[in-house]
Tab-separated table of C-alpha atoms and ligand atoms in Angstrom:
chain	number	residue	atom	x	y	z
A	993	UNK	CA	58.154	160.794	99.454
A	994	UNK	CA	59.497	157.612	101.170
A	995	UNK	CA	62.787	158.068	101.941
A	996	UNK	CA	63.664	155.400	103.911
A	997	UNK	CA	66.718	153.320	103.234
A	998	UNK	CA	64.228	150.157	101.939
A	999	UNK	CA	62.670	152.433	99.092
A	1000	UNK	CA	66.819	153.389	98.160
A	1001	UNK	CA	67.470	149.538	97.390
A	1002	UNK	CA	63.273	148.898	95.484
A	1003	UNK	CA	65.013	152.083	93.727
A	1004	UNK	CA	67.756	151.211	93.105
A	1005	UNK	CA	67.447	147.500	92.281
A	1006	UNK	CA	67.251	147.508	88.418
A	1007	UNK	CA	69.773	150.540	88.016
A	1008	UNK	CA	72.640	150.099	85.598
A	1009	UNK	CA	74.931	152.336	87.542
A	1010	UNK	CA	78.095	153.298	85.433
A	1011	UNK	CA	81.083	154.803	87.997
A	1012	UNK	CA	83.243	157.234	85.697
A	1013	UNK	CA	86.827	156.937	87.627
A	1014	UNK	CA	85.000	154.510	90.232
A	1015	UNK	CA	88.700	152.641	91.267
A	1016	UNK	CA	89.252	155.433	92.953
A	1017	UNK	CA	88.581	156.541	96.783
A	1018	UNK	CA	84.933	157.037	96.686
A	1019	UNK	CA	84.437	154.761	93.774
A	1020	UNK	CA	85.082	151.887	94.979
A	1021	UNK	CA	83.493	152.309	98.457
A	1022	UNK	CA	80.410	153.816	96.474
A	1023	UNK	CA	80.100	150.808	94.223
A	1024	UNK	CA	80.090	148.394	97.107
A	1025	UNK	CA	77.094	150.479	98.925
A	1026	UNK	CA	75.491	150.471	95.178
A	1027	UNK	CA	75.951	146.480	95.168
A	1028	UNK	CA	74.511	146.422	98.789
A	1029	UNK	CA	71.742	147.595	97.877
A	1030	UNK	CA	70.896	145.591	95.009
A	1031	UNK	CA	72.015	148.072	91.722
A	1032	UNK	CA	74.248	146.450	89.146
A	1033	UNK	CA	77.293	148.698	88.987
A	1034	UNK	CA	80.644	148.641	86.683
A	1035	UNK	CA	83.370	150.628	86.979
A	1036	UNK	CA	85.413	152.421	84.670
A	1037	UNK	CA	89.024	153.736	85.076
A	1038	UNK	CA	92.217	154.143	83.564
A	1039	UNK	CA	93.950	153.456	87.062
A	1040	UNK	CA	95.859	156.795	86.191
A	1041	UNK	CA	95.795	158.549	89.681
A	1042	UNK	CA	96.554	157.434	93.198
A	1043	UNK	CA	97.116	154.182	91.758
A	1044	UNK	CA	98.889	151.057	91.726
A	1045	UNK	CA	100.711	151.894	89.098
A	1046	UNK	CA	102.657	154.314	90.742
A	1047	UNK	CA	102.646	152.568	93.631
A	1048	UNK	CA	104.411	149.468	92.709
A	1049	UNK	CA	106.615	150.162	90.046
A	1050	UNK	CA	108.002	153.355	91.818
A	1051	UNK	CA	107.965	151.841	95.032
A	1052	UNK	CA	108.556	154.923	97.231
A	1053	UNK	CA	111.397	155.043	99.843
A	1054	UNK	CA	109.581	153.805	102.771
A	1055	UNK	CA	108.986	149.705	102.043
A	1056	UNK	CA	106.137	149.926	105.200
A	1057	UNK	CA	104.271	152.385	103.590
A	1058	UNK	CA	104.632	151.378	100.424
A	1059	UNK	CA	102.977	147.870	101.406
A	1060	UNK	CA	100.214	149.616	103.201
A	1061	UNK	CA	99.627	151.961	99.719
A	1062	UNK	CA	99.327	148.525	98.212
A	1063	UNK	CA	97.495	146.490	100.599
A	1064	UNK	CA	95.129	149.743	99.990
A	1065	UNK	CA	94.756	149.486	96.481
A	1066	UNK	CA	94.680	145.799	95.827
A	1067	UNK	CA	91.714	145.371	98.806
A	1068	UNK	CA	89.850	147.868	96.684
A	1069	UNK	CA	89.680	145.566	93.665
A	1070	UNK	CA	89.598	141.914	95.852
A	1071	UNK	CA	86.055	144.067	97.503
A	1072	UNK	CA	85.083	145.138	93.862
A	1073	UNK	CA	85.308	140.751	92.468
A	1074	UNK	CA	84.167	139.609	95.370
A	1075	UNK	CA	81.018	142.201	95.544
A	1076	UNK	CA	80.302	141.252	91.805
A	1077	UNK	CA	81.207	145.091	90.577
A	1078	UNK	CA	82.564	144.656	86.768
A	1079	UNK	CA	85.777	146.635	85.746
A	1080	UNK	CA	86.779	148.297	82.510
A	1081	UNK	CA	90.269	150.010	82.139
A	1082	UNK	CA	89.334	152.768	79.942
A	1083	UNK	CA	90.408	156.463	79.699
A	1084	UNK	CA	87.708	159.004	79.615
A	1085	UNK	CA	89.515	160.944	78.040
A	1086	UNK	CA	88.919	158.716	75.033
A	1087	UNK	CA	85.382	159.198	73.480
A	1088	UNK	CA	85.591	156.364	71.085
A	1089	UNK	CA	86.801	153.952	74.820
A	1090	UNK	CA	84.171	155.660	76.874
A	1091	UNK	CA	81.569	154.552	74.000
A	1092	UNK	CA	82.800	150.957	73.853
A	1093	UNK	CA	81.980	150.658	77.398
A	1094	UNK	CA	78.752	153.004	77.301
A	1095	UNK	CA	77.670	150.043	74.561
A	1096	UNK	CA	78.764	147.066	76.497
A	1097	UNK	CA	77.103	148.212	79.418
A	1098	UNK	CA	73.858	150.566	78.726
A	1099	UNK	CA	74.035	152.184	82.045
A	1100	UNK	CA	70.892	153.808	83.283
A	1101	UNK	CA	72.585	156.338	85.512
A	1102	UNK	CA	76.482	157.909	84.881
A	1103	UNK	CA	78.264	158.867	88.454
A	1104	UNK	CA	81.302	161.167	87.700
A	1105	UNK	CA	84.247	161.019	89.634
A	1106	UNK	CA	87.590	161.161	87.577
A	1107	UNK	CA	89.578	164.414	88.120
A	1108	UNK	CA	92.919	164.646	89.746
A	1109	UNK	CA	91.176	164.700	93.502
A	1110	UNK	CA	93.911	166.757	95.101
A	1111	UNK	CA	93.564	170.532	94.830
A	1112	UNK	CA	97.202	170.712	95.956
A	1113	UNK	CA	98.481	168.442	93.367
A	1114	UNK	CA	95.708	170.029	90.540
A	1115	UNK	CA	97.910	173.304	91.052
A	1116	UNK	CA	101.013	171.926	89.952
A	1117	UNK	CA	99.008	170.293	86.705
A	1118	UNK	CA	96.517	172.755	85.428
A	1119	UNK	CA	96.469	171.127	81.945
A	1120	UNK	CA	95.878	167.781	83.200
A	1121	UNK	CA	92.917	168.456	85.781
A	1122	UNK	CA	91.165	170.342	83.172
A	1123	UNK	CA	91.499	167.317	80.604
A	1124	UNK	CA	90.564	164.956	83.690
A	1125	UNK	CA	87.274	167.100	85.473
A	1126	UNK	CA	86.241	168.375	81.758
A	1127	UNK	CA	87.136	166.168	79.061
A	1128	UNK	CA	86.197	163.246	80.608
A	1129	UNK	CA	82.525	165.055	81.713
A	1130	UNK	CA	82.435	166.313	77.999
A	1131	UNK	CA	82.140	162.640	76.686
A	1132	UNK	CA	79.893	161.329	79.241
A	1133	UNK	CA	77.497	163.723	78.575
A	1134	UNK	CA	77.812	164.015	74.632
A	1135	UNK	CA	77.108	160.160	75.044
A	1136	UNK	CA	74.320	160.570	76.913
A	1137	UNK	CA	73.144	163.126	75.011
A	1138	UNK	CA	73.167	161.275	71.603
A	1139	UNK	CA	73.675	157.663	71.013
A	1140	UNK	CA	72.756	156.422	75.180
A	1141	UNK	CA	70.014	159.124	75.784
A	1142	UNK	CA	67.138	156.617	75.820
A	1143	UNK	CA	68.526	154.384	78.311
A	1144	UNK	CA	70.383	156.832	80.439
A	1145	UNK	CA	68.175	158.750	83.352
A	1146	UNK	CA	70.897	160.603	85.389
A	1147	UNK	CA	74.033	162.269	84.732
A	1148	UNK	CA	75.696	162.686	88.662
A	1149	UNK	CA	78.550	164.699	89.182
A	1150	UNK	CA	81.462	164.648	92.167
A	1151	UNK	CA	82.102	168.295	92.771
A	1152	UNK	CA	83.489	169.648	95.579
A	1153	UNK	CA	82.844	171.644	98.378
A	1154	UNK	CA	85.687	173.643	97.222
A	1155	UNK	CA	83.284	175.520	94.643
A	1156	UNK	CA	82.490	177.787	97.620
A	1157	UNK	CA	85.979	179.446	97.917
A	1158	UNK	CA	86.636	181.037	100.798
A	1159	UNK	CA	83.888	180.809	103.579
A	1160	UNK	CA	82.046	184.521	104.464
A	1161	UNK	CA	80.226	183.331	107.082
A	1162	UNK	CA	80.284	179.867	109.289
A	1163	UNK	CA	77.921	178.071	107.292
A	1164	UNK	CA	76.993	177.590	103.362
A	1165	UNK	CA	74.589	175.864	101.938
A	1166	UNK	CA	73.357	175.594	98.089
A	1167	UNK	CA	71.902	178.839	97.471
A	1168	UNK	CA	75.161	180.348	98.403
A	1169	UNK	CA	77.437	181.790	95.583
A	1170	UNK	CA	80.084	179.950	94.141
A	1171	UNK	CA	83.374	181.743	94.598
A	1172	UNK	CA	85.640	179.147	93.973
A	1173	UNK	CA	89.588	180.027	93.742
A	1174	UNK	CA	92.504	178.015	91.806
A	1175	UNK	CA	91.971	175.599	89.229
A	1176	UNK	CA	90.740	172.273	91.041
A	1177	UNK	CA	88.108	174.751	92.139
A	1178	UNK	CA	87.017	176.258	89.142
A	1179	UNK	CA	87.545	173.513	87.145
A	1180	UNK	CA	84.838	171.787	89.474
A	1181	UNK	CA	82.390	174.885	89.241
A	1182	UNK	CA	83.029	174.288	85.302
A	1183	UNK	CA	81.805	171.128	85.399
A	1184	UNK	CA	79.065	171.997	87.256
A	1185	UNK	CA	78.038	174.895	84.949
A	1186	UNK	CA	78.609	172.159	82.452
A	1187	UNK	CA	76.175	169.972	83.590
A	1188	UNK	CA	73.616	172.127	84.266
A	1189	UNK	CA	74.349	173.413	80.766
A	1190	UNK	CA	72.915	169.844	79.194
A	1191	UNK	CA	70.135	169.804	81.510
A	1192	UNK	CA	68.383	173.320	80.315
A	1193	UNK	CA	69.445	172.691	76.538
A	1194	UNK	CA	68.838	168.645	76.528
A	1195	UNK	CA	66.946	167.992	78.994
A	1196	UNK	CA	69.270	165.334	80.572
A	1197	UNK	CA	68.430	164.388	84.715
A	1198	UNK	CA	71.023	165.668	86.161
A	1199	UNK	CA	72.733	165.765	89.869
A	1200	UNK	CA	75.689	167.921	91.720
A	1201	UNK	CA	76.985	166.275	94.752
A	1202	UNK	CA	79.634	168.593	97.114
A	1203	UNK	CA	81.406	166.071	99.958
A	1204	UNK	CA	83.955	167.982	101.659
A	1205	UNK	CA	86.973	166.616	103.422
A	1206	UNK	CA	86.420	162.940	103.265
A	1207	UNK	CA	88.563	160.116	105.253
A	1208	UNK	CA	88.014	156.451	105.175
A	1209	UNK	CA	89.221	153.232	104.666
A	1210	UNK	CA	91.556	152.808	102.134
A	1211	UNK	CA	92.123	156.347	101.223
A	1212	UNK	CA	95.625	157.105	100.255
A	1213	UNK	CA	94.992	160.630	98.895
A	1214	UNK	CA	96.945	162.332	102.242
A	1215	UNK	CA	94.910	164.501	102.844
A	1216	UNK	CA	95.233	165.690	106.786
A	1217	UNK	CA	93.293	162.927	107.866
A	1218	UNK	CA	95.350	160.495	106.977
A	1219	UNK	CA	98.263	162.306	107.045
A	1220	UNK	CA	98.105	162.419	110.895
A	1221	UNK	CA	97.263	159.092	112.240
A	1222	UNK	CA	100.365	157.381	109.893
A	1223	UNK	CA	102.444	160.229	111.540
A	1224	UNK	CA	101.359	159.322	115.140
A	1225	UNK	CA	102.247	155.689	114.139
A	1226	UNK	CA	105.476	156.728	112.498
A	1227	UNK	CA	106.768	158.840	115.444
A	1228	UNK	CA	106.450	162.245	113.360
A	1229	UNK	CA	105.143	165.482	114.225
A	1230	UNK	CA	101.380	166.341	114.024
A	1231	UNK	CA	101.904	170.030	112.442
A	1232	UNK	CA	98.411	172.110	114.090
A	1233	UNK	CA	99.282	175.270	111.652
A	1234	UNK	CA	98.055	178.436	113.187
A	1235	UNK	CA	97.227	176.396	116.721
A	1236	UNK	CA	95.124	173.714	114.385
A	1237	UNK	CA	91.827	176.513	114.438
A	1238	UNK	CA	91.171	176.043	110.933
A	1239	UNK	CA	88.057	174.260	110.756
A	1240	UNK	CA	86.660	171.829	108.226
A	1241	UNK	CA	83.826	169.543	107.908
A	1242	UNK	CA	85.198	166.329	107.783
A	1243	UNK	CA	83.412	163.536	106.753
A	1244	UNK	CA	83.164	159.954	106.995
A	1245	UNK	CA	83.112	157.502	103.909
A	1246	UNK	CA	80.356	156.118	105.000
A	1247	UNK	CA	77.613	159.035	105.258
A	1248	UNK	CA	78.959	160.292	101.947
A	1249	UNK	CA	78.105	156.726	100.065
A	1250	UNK	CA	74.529	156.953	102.062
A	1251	UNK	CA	73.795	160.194	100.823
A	1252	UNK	CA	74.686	159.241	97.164
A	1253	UNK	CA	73.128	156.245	97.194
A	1254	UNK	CA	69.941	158.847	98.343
A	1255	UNK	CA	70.409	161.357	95.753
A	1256	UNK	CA	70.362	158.478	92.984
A	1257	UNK	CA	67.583	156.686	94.412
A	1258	UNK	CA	65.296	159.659	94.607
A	1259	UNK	CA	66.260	161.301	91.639
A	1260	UNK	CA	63.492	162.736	89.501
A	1261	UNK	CA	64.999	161.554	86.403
A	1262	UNK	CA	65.019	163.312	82.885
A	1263	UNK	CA	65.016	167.247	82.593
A	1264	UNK	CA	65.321	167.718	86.192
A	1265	UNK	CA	68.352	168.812	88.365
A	1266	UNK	CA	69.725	169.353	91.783
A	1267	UNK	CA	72.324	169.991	94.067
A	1268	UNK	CA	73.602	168.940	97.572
A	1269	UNK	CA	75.971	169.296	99.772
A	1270	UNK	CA	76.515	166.025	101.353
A	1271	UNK	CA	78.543	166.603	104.414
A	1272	UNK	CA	78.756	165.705	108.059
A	1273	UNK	CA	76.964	169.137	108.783
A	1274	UNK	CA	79.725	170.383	111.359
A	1275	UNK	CA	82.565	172.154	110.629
A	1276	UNK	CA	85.919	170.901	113.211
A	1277	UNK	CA	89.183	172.097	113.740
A	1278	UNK	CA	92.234	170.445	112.973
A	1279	UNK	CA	92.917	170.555	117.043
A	1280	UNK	CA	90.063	168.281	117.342
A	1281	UNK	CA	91.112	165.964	114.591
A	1282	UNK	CA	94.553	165.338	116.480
A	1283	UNK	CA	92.863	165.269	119.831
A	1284	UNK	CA	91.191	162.199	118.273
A	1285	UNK	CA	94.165	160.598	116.998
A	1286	UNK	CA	96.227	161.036	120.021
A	1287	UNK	CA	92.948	158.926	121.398
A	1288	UNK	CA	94.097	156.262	119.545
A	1289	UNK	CA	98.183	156.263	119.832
A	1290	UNK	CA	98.577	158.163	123.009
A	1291	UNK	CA	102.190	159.142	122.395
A	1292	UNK	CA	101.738	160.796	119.493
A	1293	UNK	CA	103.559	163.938	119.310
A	1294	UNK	CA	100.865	167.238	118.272
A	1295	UNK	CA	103.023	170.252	117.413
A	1296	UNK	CA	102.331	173.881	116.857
A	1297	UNK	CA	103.112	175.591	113.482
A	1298	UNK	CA	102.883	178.936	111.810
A	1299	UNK	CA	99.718	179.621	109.916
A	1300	UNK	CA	100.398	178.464	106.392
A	1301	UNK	CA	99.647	181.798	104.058
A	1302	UNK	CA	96.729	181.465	101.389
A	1303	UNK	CA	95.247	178.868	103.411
A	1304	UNK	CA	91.523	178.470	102.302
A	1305	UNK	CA	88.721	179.610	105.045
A	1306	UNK	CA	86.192	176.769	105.037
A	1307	UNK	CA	83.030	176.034	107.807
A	1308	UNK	CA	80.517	173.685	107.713
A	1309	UNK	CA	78.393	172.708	104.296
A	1310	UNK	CA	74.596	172.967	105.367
A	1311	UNK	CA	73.257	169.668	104.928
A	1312	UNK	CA	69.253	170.602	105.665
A	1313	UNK	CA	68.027	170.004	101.513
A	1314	UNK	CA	69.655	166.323	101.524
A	1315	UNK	CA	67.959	165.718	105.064
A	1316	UNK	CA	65.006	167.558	103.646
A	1317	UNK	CA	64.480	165.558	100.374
A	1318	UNK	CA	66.500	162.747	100.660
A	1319	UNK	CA	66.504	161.929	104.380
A	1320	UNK	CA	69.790	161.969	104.294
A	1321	UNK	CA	71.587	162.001	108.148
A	1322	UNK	CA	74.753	161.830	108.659
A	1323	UNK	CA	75.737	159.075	111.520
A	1324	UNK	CA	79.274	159.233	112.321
A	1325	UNK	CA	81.000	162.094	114.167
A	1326	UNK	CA	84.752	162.474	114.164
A	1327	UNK	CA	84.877	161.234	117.412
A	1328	UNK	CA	83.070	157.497	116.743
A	1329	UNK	CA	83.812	157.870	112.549
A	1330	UNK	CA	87.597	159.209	112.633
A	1331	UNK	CA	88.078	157.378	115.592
A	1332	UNK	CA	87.282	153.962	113.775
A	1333	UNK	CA	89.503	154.697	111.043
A	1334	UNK	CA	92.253	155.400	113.176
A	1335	UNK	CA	92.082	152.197	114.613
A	1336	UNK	CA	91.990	150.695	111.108
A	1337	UNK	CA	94.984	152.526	110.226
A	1338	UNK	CA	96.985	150.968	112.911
A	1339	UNK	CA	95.886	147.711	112.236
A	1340	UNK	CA	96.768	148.245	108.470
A	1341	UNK	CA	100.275	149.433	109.520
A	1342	UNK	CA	100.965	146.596	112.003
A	1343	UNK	CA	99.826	144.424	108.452
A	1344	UNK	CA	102.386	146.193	106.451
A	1345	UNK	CA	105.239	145.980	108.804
A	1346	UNK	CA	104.671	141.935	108.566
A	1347	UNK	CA	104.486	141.959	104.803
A	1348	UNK	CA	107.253	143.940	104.524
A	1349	UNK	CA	109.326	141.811	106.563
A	1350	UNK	CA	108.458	138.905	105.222
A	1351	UNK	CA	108.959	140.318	102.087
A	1352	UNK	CA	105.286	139.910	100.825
B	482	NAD	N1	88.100	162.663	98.538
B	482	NAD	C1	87.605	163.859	98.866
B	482	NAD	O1	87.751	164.375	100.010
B	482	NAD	C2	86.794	164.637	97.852
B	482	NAD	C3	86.131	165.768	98.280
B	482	NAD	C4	85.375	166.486	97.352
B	482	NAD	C5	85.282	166.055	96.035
B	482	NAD	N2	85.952	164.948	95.636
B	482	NAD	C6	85.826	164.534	94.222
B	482	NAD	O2	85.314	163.216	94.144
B	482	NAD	C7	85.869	162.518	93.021
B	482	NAD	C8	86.524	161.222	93.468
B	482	NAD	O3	87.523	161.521	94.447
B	482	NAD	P1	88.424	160.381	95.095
B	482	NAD	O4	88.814	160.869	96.437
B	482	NAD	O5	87.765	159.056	94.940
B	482	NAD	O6	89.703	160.470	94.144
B	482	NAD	P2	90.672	159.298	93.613
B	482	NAD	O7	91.894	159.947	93.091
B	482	NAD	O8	90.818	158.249	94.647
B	482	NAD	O9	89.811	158.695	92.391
B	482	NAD	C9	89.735	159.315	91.122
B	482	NAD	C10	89.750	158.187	90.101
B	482	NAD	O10	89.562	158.736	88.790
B	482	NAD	C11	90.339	157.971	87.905
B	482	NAD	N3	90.592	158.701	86.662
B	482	NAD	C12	91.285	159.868	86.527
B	482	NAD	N4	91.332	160.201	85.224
B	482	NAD	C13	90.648	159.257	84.537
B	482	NAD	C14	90.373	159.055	83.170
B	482	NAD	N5	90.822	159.906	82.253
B	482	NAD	N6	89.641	157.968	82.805
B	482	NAD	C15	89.215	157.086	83.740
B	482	NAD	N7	89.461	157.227	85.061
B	482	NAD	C16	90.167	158.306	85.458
B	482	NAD	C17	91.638	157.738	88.685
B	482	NAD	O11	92.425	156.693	88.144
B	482	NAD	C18	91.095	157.440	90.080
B	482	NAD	O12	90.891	156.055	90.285
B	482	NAD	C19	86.843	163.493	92.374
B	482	NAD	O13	86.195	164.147	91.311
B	482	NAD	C20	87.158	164.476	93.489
B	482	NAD	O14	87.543	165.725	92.965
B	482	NAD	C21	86.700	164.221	96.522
């Protein structure tokens, strides 16, 4: 197959591409990769998590951060307009909502991506990232199972590299056995099982992406990533738990929308299914993350901690079926890809110290 990046946009170019919680993180920077490349996309979300809501009306104690949380979220939607991306507020959770907007739109292809994204935060709300992962997946897929299955040729999921548990060896990659822990985790494998579920029984196309620890612009999820560059630029502490050895495979925004925009493109369409990890392909350690960010703001101040118990033992997510059937390859290590972010970040701050004086 042709798997260059020109045969992803004659693909993609008369897609109706539906995002499922697309305001969100990866949303949003998916559906302007989707518009790049020539796909009509709409997104639909009930701006429940991570959102402005939250943001403005509770305002937070810090008034810098704060305006950078917002500067964040209301870029997301001025990129959405301005890239032509329609938006629905709708609640998944909702059949008879999700089905208004399945019949405005008549999507040809159903990206998943509501959940509560934050295993850490999932933990405290088990109730509410079931209802989020599941119920939500439930009605996309009973919709594109009954009244939408003409139309509708793929049914892709955001899962998680999670699903894996805790890391035997250095590497995984999909033939390895789920053993996911906690509920963000196994809620994910659900939805997975779920999916695959509709796929043997109905014969919907069907596709299981796993990212693993994403940064990027915009992100305000705090995860580590971002986490320690607003540190560095807020004079705090980098914490390196256990001498910062744990190692992830962080990845950039960027290859994760590439590889997406792959697995959609080259999709097989009804009946058939797959799964990929779509990673960087190189596990780090948190050391190396700070090394990068103290790179960027030299006096930043990198601390050693104890090794937090019950910490999960990740590696790197095998990448070789996306580069094998997709020709996927991932282009930005955490030295060019984290590095540019970093330097975003401190331009953003600098941005939100000026609106916040001047009282934006
Ligand atoms: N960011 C990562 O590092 C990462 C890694 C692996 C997997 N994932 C998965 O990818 C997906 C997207 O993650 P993200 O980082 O963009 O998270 P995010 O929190 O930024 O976005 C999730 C979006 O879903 C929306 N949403 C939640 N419930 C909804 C509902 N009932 N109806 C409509 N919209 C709803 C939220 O409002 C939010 O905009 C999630 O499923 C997450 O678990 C993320």
């Amino acid at each position: 197959m042709d798997t260059s990046y020109e045969n992803v946009r004659n693909r993609l170019r008369d897609q109706r591409i539906l995002l499922v919680g697309g305001a969100g993180f990866i949303g949003h920077n998916l559906a302007l990769e989707l518009r790049s490349v020539g796909a009509d996309v709409m997104v639909v979300d009930n701006l429940m998590v991570n959102s402005l809501i939250e943001n403005v009306y509770d305002g937070g104690q810090n008034p810098v951060q704060n305006r950078a949380y917002r500067n964040f979220l209301l870029d997301r939607f001025e990129l959405l307009r301005g890239a032509g991306v329609a938006l629905r507020n709708a609640d998944a959770r909702i059949l008879g909502d999700l089905n208004r907007v399945f019949d405005e739109y008549q999507p040809t292809k159903a990206v998943h991506l509501a959940a509560i994204s934050s295993a850490v935060d999932a933990r405290l709300n088990p109730g509410l990232c079931f209802d989020l992962q599941l119920i939500t997946l439930r009605n996309v897929l009973e919709l594109c199972r009954t009244s939408h299955r003409q139309q509708v040729n793929q049914v892709m999921l955001l899962s998680s590299s999670t699903v894996y548990g805790d890391f035997e060896g250095d590497t995984v990659d999909e033939a390895t056995r789920p053993r996911p822990r906690g509920i963000y985790a196994n809620a994910k494998y659900m939805a997975e099982r779920l999916l695959r579920t509709y796929s043997h029984q109905e014969g919907l196309g069907i596709s299981i992406v796993r990212p693993s620890a994403l940064y990027g612009e915009r992100c305000k999820s705090r995860r580590v990533s971002q986490v320690f560059i607003e540190n560095a630029l807020t004079g705090k502490p980098l914490r390196l738990e256990g001498g910062g050895s744990g190692r992830l495979d962080f990845t950039y925004i960027a290859d994760l929308v590439d590889g997406i925009a792959r697995a959609l493109a080259f999709h097989r369409g009804p009946k058939t299914s797959d799964t990929f990890n779509i990673t960087f392909g190189n596990a780090r350690t948190v050391a190396e993350l700070a090394a990068v960010v103290k790179d960027v703001v030299h006096d930043a101040n990198v601390v050693e901690a104890p090794r937090a118990e019950g910490k999960p033992v990740r590696g790197t997510l095998s990448t070789v079926r996306a580069e094998r059937e997709l020709g996927f390859k991932a282009k930005w290590p955490l030295e060019v890809g984290y590095r540019k972010y970093c330097e975003w970040y401190a331009e953003q701050w600098q941005r939100a110290k000026v609106d916040a004086l001047a009282n934006r």
